[in-house]
Short mmCIF file of C-alpha atoms in Angstrom, two decimals:
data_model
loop_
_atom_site.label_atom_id
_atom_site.label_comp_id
_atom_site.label_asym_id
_atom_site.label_seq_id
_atom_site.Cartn_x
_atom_site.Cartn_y
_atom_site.Cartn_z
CA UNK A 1 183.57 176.93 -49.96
CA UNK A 2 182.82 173.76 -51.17
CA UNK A 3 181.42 173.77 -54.12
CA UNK A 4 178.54 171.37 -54.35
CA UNK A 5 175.26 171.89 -55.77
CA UNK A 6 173.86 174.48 -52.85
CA UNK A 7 176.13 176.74 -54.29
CA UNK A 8 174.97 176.63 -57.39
CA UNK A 9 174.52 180.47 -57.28
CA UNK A 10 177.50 181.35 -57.51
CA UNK A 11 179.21 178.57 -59.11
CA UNK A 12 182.72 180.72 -59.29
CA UNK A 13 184.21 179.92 -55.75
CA UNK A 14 186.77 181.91 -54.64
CA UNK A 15 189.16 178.88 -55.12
CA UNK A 16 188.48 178.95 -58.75
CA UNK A 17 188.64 182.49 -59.36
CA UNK A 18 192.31 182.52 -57.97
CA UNK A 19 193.59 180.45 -60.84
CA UNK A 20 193.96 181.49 -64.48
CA UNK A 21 191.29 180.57 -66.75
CA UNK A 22 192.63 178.60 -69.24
CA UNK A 23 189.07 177.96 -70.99
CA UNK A 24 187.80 181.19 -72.04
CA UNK A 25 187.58 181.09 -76.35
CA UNK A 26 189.38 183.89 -78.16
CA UNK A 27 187.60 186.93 -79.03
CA UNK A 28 187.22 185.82 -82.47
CA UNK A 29 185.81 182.61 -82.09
CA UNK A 30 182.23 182.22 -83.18
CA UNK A 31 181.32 180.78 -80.06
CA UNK A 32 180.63 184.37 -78.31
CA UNK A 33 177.74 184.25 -81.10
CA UNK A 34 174.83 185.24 -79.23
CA UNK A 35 172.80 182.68 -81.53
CA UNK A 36 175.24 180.08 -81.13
CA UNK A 37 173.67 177.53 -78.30
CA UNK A 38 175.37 176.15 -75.34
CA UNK A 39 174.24 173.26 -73.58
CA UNK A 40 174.99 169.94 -71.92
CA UNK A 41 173.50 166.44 -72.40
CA UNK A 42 172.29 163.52 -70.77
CA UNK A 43 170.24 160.19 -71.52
CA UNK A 44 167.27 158.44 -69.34
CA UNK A 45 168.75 154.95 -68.81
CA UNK A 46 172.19 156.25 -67.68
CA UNK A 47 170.63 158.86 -64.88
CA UNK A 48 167.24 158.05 -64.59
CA UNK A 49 167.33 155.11 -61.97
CA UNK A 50 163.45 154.08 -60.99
CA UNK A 51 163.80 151.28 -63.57
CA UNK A 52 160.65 149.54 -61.47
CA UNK A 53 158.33 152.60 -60.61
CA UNK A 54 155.18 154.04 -61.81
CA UNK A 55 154.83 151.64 -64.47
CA UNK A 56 158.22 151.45 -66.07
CA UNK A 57 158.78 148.17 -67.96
CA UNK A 58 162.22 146.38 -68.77
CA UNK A 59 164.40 147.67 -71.40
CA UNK A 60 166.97 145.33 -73.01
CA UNK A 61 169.94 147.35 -70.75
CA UNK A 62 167.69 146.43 -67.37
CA UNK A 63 168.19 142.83 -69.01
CA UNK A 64 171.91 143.33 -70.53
CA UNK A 65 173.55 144.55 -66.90
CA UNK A 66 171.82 142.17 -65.32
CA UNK A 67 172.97 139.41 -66.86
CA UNK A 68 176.82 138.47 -65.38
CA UNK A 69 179.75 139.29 -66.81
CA UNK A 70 177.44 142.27 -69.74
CA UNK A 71 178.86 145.58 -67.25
CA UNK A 72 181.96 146.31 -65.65
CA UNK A 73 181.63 145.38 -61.75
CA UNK A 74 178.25 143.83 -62.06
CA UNK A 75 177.03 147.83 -62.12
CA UNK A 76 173.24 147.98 -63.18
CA UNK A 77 171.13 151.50 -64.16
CA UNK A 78 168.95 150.44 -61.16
CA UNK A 79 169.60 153.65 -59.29
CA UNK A 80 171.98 155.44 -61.52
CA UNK A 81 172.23 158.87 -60.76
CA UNK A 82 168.38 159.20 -59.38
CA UNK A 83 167.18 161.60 -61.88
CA UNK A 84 163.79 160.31 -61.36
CA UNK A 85 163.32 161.54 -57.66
CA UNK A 86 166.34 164.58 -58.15
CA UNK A 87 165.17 166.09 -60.75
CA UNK A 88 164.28 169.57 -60.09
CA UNK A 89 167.26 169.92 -58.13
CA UNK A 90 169.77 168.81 -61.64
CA UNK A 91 167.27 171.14 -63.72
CA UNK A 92 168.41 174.00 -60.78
CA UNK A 93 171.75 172.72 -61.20
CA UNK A 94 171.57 173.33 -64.70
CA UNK A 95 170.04 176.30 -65.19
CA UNK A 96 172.30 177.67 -62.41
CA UNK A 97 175.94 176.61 -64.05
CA UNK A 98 174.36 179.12 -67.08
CA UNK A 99 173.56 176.59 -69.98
CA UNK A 100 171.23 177.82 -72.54
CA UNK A 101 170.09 174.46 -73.63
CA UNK A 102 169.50 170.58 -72.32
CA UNK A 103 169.73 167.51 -74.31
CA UNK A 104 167.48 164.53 -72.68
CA UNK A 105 165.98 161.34 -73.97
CA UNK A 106 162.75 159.82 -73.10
CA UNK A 107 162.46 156.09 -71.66
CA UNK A 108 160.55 154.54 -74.39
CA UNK A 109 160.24 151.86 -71.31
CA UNK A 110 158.74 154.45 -68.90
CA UNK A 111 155.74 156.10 -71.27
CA UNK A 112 154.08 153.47 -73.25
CA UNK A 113 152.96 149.76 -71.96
CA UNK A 114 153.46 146.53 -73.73
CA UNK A 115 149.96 147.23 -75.97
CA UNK A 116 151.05 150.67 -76.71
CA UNK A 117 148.51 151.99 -74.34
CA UNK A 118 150.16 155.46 -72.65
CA UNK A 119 151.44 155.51 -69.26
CA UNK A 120 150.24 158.34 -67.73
CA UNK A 121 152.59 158.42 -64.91
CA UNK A 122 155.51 158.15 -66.88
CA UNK A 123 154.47 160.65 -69.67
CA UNK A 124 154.09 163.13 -66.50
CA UNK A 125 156.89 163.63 -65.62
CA UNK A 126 158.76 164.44 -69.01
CA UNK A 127 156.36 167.23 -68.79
CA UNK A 128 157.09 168.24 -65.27
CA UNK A 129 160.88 168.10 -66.41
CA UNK A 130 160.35 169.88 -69.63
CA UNK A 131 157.98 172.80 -68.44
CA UNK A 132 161.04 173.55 -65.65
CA UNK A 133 163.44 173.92 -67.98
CA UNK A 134 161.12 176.27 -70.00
CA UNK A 135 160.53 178.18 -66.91
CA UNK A 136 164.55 178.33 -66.58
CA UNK A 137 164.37 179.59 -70.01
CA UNK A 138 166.31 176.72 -71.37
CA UNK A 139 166.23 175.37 -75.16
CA UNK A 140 165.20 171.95 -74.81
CA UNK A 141 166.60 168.85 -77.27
CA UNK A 142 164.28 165.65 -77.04
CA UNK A 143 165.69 162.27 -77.61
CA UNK A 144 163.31 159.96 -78.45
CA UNK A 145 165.31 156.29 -78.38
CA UNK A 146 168.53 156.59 -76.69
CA UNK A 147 169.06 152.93 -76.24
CA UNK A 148 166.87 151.47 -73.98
CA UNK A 149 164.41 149.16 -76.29
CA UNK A 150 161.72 148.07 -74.36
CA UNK A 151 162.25 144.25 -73.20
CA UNK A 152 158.97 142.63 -74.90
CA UNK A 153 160.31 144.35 -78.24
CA UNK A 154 163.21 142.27 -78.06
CA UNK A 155 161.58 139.36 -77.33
CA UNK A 156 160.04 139.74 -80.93
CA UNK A 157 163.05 140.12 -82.60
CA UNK A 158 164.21 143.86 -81.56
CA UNK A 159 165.61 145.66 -84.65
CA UNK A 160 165.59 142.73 -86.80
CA UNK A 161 162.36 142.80 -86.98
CA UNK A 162 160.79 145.14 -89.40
CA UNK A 163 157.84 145.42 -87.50
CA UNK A 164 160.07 147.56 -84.28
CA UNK A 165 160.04 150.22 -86.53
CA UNK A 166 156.44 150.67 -86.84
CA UNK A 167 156.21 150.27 -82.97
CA UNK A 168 158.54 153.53 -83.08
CA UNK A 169 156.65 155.09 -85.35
CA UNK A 170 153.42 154.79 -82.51
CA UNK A 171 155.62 155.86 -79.98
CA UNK A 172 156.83 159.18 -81.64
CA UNK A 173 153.32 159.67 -82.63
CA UNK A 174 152.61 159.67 -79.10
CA UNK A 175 155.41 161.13 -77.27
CA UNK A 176 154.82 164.75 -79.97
CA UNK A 177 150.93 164.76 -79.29
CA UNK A 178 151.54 164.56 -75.72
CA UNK A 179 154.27 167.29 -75.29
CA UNK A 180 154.17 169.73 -78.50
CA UNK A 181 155.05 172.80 -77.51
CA UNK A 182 157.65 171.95 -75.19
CA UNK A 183 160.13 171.13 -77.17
CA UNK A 184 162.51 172.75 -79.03
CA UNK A 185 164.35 169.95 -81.16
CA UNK A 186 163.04 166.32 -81.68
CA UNK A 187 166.02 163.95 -82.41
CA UNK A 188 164.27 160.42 -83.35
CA UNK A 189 167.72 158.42 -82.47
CA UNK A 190 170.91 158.60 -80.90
CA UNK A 191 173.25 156.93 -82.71
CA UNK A 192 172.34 153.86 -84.71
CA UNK A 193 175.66 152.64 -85.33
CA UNK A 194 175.87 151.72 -81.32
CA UNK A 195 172.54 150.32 -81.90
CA UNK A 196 173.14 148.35 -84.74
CA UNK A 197 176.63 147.13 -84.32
CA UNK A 198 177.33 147.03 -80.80
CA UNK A 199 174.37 145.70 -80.37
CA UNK A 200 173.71 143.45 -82.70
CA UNK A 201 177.62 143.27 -84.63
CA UNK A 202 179.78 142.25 -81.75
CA UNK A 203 177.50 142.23 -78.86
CA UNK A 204 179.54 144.17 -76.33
CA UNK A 205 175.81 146.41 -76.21
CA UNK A 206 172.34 145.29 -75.53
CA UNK A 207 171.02 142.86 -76.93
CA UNK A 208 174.47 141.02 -76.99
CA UNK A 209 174.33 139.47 -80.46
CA UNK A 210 177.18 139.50 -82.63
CA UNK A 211 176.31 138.64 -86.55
CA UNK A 212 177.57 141.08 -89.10
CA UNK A 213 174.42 140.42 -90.69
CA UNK A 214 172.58 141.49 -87.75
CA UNK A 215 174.06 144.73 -87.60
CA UNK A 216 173.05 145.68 -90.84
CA UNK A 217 169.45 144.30 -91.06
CA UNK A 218 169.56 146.25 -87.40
CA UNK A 219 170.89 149.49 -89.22
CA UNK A 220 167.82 149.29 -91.56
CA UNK A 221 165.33 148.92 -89.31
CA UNK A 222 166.40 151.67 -86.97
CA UNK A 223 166.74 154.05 -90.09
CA UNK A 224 163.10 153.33 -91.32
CA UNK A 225 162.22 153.71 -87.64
CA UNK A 226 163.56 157.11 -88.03
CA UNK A 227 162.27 158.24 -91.45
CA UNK A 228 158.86 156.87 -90.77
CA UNK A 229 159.30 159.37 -87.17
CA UNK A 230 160.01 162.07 -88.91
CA UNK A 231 156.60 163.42 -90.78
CA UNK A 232 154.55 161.77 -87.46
CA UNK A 233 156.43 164.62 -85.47
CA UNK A 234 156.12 167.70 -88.45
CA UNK A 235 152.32 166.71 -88.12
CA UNK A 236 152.15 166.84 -84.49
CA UNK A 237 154.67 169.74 -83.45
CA UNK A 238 155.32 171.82 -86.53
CA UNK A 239 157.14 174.06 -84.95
CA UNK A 240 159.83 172.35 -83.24
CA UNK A 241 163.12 171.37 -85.17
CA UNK A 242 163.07 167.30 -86.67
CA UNK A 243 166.63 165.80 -86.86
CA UNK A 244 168.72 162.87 -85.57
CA UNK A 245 172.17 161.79 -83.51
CA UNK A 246 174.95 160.41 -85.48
CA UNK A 247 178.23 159.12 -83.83
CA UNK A 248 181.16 160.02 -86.40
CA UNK A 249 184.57 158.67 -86.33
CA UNK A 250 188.09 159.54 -88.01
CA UNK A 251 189.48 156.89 -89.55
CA UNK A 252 193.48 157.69 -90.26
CA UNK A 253 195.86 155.51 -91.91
CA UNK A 254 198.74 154.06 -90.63
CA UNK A 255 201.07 154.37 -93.65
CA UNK A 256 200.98 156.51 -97.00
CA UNK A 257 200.73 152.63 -98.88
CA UNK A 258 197.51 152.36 -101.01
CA UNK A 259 196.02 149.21 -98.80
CA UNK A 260 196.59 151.85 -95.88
CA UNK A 261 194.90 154.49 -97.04
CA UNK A 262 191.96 152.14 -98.25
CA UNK A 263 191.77 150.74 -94.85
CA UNK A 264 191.21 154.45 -93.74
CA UNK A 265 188.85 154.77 -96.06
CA UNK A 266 186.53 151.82 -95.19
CA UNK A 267 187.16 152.48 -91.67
CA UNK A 268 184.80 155.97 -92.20
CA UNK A 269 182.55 154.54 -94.69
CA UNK A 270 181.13 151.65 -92.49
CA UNK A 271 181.38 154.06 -89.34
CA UNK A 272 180.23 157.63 -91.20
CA UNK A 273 179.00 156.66 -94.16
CA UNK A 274 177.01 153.48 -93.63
CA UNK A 275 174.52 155.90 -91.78
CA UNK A 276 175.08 159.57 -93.32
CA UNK A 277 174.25 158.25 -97.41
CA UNK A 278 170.77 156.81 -96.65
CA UNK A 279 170.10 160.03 -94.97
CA UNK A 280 171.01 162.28 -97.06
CA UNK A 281 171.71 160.27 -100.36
CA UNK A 282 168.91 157.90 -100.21
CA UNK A 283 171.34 154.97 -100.51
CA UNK A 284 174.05 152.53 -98.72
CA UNK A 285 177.49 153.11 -99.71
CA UNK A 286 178.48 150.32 -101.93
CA UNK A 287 181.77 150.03 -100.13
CA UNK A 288 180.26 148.97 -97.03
CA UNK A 289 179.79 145.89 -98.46
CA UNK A 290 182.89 145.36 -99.79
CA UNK A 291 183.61 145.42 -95.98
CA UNK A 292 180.96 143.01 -95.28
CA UNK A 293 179.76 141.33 -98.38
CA UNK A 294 176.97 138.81 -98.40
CA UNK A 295 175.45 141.24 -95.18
CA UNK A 296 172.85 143.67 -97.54
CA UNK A 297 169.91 144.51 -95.73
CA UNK A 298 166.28 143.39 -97.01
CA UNK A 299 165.03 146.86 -98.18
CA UNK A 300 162.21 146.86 -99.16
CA UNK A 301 160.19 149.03 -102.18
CA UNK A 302 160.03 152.80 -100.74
CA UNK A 303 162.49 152.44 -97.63
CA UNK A 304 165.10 154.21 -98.82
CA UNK A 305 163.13 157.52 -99.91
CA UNK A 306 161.19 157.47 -96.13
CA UNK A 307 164.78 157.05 -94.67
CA UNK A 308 165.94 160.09 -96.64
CA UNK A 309 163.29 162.78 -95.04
CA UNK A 310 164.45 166.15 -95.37
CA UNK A 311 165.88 166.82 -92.04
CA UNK A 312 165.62 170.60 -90.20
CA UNK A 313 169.34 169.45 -88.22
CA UNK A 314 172.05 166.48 -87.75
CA UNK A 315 173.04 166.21 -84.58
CA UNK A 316 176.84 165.15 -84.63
CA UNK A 317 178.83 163.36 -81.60
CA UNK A 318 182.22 163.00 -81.37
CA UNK A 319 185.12 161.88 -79.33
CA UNK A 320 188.17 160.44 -81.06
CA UNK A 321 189.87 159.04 -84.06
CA UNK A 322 191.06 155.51 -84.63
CA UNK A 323 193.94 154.83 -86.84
CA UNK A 324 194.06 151.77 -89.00
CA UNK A 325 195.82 149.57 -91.30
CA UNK A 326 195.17 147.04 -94.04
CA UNK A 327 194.02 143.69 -92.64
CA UNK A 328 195.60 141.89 -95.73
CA UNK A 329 192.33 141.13 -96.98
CA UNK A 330 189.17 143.67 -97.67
CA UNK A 331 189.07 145.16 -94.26
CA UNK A 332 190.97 147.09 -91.80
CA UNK A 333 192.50 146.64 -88.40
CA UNK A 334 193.67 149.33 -85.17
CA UNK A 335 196.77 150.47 -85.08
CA UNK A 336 196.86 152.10 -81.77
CA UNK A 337 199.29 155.30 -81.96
CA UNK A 338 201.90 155.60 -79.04
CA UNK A 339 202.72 158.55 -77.06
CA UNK A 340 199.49 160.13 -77.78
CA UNK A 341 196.93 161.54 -75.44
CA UNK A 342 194.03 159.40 -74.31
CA UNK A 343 191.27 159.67 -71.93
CA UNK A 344 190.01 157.35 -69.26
CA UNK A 345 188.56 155.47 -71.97
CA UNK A 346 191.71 154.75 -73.49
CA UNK A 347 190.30 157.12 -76.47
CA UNK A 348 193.01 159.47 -78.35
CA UNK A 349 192.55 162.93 -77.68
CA UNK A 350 192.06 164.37 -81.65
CA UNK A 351 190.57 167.53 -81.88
CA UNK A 352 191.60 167.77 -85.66
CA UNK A 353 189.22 164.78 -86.42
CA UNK A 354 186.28 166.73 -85.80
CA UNK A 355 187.18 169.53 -87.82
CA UNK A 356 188.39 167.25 -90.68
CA UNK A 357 185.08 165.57 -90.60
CA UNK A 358 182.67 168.23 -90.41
CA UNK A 359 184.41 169.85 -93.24
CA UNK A 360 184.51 166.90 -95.28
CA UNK A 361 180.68 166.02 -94.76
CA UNK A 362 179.97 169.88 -96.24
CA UNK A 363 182.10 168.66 -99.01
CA UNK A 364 180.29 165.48 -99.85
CA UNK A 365 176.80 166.08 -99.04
CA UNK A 366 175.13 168.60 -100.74
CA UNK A 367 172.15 168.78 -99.05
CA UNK A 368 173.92 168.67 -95.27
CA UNK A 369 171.59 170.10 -92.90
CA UNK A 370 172.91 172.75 -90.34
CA UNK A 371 174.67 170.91 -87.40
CA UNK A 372 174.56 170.24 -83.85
CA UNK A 373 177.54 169.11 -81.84
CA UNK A 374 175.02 166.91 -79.25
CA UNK A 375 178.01 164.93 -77.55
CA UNK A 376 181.36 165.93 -76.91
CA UNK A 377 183.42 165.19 -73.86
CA UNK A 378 185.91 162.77 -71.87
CA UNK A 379 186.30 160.34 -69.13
CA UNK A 380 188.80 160.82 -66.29
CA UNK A 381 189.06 158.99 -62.77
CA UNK A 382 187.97 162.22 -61.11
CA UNK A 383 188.49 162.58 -57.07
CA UNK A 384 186.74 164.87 -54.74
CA UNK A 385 189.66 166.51 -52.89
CA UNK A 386 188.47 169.34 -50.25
CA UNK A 387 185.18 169.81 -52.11
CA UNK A 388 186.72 170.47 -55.39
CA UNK A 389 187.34 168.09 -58.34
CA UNK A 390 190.24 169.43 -60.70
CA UNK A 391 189.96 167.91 -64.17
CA UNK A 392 192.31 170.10 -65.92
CA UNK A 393 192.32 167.44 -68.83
CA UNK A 394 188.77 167.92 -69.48
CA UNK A 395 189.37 171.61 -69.23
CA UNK A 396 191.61 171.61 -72.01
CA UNK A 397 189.54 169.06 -73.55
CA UNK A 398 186.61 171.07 -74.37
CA UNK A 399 188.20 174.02 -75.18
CA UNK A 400 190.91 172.36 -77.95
CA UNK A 401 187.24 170.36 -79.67
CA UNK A 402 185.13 173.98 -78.91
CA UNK A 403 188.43 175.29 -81.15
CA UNK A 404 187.75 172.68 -83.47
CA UNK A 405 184.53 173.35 -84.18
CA UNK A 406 184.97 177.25 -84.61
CA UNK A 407 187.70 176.17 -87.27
CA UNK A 408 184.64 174.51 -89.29
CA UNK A 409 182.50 177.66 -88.36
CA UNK A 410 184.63 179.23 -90.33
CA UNK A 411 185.43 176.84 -92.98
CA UNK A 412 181.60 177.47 -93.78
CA UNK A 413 180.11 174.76 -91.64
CA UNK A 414 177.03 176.06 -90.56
CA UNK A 415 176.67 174.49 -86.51
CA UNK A 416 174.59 176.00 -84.71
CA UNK A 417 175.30 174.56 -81.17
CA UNK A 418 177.31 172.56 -78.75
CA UNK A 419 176.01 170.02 -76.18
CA UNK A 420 179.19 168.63 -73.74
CA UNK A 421 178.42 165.47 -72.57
CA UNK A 422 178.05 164.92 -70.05
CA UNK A 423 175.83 167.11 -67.11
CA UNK A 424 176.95 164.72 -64.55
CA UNK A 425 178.70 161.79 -63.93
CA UNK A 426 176.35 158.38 -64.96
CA UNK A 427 176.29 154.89 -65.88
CA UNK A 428 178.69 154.26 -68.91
CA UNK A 429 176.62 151.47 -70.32
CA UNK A 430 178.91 148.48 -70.65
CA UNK A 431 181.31 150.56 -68.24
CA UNK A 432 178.95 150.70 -65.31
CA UNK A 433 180.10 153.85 -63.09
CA UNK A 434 183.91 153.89 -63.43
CA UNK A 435 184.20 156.13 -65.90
CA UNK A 436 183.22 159.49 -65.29
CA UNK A 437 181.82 162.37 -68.20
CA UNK A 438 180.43 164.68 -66.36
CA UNK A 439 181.14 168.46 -65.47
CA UNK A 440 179.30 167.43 -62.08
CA UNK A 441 180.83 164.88 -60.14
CA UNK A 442 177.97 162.40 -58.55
CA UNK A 443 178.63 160.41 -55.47
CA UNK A 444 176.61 157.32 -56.19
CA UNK A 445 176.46 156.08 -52.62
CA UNK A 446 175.55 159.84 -51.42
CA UNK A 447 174.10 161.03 -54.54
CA UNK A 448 175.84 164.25 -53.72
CA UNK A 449 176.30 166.71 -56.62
CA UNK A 450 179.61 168.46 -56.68
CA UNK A 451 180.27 171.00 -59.51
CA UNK A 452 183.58 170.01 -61.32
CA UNK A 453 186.74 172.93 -62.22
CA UNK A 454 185.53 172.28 -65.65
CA UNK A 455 181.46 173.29 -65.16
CA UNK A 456 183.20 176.48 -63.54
CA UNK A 457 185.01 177.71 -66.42
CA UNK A 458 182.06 176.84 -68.68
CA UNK A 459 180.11 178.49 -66.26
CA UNK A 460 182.00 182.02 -66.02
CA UNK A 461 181.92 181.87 -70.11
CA UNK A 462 178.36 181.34 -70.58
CA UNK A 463 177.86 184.42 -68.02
CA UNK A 464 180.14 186.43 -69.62
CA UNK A 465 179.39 186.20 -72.77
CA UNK A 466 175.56 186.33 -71.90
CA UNK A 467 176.64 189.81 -70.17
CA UNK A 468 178.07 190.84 -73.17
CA UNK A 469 175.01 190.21 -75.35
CA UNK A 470 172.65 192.27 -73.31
#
C-alpha cells in the first residue's frame, strides 16, 4: 500500500512489517514508562502558511524571507506546509501515528493586532486545533513565541527595546485567558539564544542584525519577557504546567591543552549557560563576558529576580555538539571533526552530548526543574520511492538520542518526556524547504502527506507499549 496519510489507520504497512525493527527500546529502558510522554513537535511560522488571512499581520520572518538573498532558494513561509486550511487532517495524522502529546506555538502575528486588540479569527482557531487534540486525547504543549515577532514590534526596536517585553507580557495575558483549560504545558519561548544571537549577533535569523551587543541586550529582553509571562499564566491557568525552551549545545575540545579545554568551556557557557544561570541562578555567568566584554546588558533594579521565576519544567532541545579550539585570544573557534557522522545539516551525529549535558545541568543547578526533551531530530534529503520514504538514518537517529536520554533517566535526571521534531517536513527558516525533519514527508507542490519508515517504527512502539500498559 502506499502509505500516505489515508492510511493512517494502520500506519504498519505490510512493507514495513517485513523488515526488522531496528527502533524498538530495550526492555529496560525507562521509555516503556507508562508516565513517560511521547510526542512530536511543530511551530506556526514553519507550517502554518496563511501569512495574509483572517487578520494575520507581518512577522519579522514574512519580512526576513522576503527580502533576497535572507532564505535558501528565495523559499518564503507563505504557504509552508498549509497547516492553516489542513489542520484537522495533521491532528488525524497525529493522533493516528499513536503520539500521546503535541508541541505547537501560537502566531503572536495571527491573534493580537497592532493595538493589542484580540483577533478573534485568529484566536479561533488555536481553539479549534487545541479542543481536537483533546478530543484525540492528546497532551498538549503551547508555545507562546516561537520566532515570529510581529513586524510593527520590530519597527520599534524588537528585542532591544525593553518595552517588547511588556508587549509579551499582554500577549501571554491574553493568549491563557482565552484558552485555559486547554492546555497542558505553557512554554513562554523557544529558544532565546536563536533569538538573540542569530538574530540579532550575526544576523543569519530575523531581524538580520549582527552586533554582539545586540545579542545580549536581545537576550535580556527576551528573558524579562519570559519571567514577567510566567505569574500572568499561574494567574490565568493554574493548572497547566509554566516552563520554557532552551537550545543546549556540547562544546568539546579539540586538544587536552589548557587554552583547549577553556575554549570548550566558553563555548557552553555563552551557548548553555548565558541562558540557564539567569533562570535558575538569578545571574549572567561572568565568563560570558570574558567572551564578549564591553557587551553587558542594561539590567535594570528587579530583572534578574522576575527572570528567575520558579519554573514547573525546562524544556530542553538538542541536536549536536561542536568541537572547538582556542582562538589565540579570549574566545574559541570550530574545529570540525572528520570521519564523523553528520546529518543533512552538516550537524555531527552525538548522542553522548545530550547525556553529558543533562547530567551535568543536575550537577550544577540545584534547583533544575524536571525536563522535557521538546526538540530532537535530523535532516536528510528524503525521496518518495513507491510510496515509501526510507530514512534509516533518522531511524537510528532517534533511537541512539531516545538511548541517551534513558542513560540520564537513570543517572537521576528526572525527564519526563520526549517531543521528536519534527511532525512533518516544513520550512527550515533560513533553509527554506530543502532540508527535511519530519517523520511525515510533505510534498509542497501537492501538499501530500506521506508517513516516513521512521513515524512507523515510532508508531508500532507507542502502540505497543500503550498495549502493554492497559
Amino acid at each position: 500500500m502506499a502509505n500516505d496519510t489515508s492510511a493512517v489507520s494502520d500506519a504498519l504497512s505490510p512493507h514495513s512489517q517485513s523488515v526488522a525493527d531496528p527502533f524498538t527500546p530495550p526492555a529496560d529502558s525507562s521509555l516503556w514508562r507508562k508516565n513517560f510522554l511521547l510526542g512530536a513537535a511543530t511551530a506556526s511560522y514553519q507550517i502554518e502558511g496563511a501569512v495574509n488571512e483572517d487578520g494575520r499581520l507581518p512577522s519579522i520572518w514574512d519580512t526576513f524571507s522576503a527580502t533576497p538573498g535572507k532564505v535558501l532558494a528565495g523559499d518564503t513561509g507563505e504557504v509552508a506546509c498549509d497547516h492553516y486550511h489542513r489542520w484537522e487532517a495533521d491532528v488525524d495524522l497525529l493522533a493516528g501515528l499513536g503520539f500521546e502529546g503535541y508541541r505547537l506555538s501560537i502566531a503572536w502575528p495571527r491573534v493580537m493586532d497592532a493595538a493589542g486588540a484580540p483577533n478573534r479569527k485568529g484566536i479561533d482557531f488555536y481553539k479549534r486545533v487545541l479542543a481536537r487534540l483533546k478530543e484525540k486525547g492528546i497532551t498538549t504543549s503551547v508555545t507562546l513565541y516561537h520566532w515570529d515577532l510581529p513586524q510593527h514590534l520590530e519597527d520599534r526596536g524588537g528585542w532591544l527595546n525593553r518595552d517588547t517585553a511588556y508587549r509579551f507580557a499582554d500577549y501571554a495575558d491574553l493568549m491563557s485567558r482565552e484558552l485555559a483549560g486547554s492546555v497542558d504545558a505553557w512554554a513562554t519561548l523557544n529558544e532565546p539564544w536563536c533569538s538573540a544571537f542569530l538574530g540579532y549577533g550575526n544576523g543569519h535569523h530575523a531581524p538580520g542584525l549582527a552586533d554582539t551587543r545586540y545579542a545580549t541586550q536581545a537576550m535580556h529582553h527576551l528573558l524579562l519577557a519570559h519571567g514577567l509571562a510566567v505569574p500572568v499564566l499561574r494567574a490565568n491557568d493554574p493548572a497547566s504546567q509554566k516552563g520554557i525552551v532552551a537550545n543546549i549545545g556540547r562544546g568539546t575540545a579539540n586538544s587536552g591543552s589548557a587554552a583547549d579545554q577553556r575554549a570548550a568551556h566558553l563555548f557552553e557557557v555563552q551557548h548553555n549557560a548565558w541562558i540557564l544561570d539567569p533562570l535558575l541562578k538569578g545571574s549572567y555567568p561572568r565568563d560570558l563576558f570574558e567572551l564578549w566584554p564591553g557587551t553587558e546588558p542594561l539590567v535594570l533594579d528587579g530583572d534578574m529576580q522576575t527572570i528567575a521565576a520558579p519554573l514547573d519544567f525546562l524544556g530542553i532541545n538538542y541536536y549536536f555538539r561542536t568541537n572547538v579550539a582556542s582562538d589565540g585570544a579570549h574566545g574559541f573557534r570550530d574545529v570540525p571533526l572528520e570521519g564523523v557522522e553528520r546529518t543533512q545539516m552538516g550537524w555531527e551525529v552525538y548522542p553522548d552530548g545530550l547525556r553529558d549535558l543533562l547530567t551535568g545541568f543536575k550537577a550544577t543547578y540545584a534547583n533544575l526543574p524536571p525536563i522535557y526533551i521538546t526538540e530532537n531530530g535530523m535532516a536528510s534529503d528524503d525521496k518518495v520511492i513507491d510510496g515509501h520514504v526510507e530514512d534509516s538514518q533518522r531511524i537510528s537517529f532517534l533511537k541512539r538520542h531516545l538511548a541517551a536520554v534513558d542513560q540520564a533517566i537513570k543517572a537521576g535526571v528526572e525527564i519526563r518526556g520526549y517531543f521528536l521534531w519534527s511532525l512533518m517536513d516544513n520550512f527550515e527558516w533560513a533553509f527554506g524547504y530543502e532540508r527535511r525533519f519530519g517523520v511525515v514527508h510533505v510534498d509542497y507542490a501537492t501538499q501530500k502527506r506521506t508517513i516516513k519508515r521512521s513515524a512507523e517504527l515510532v508508531s508500532k512502539f507507542l502502540k505497543e507499549r500503550k498495549a502493554r500498559s492497559e
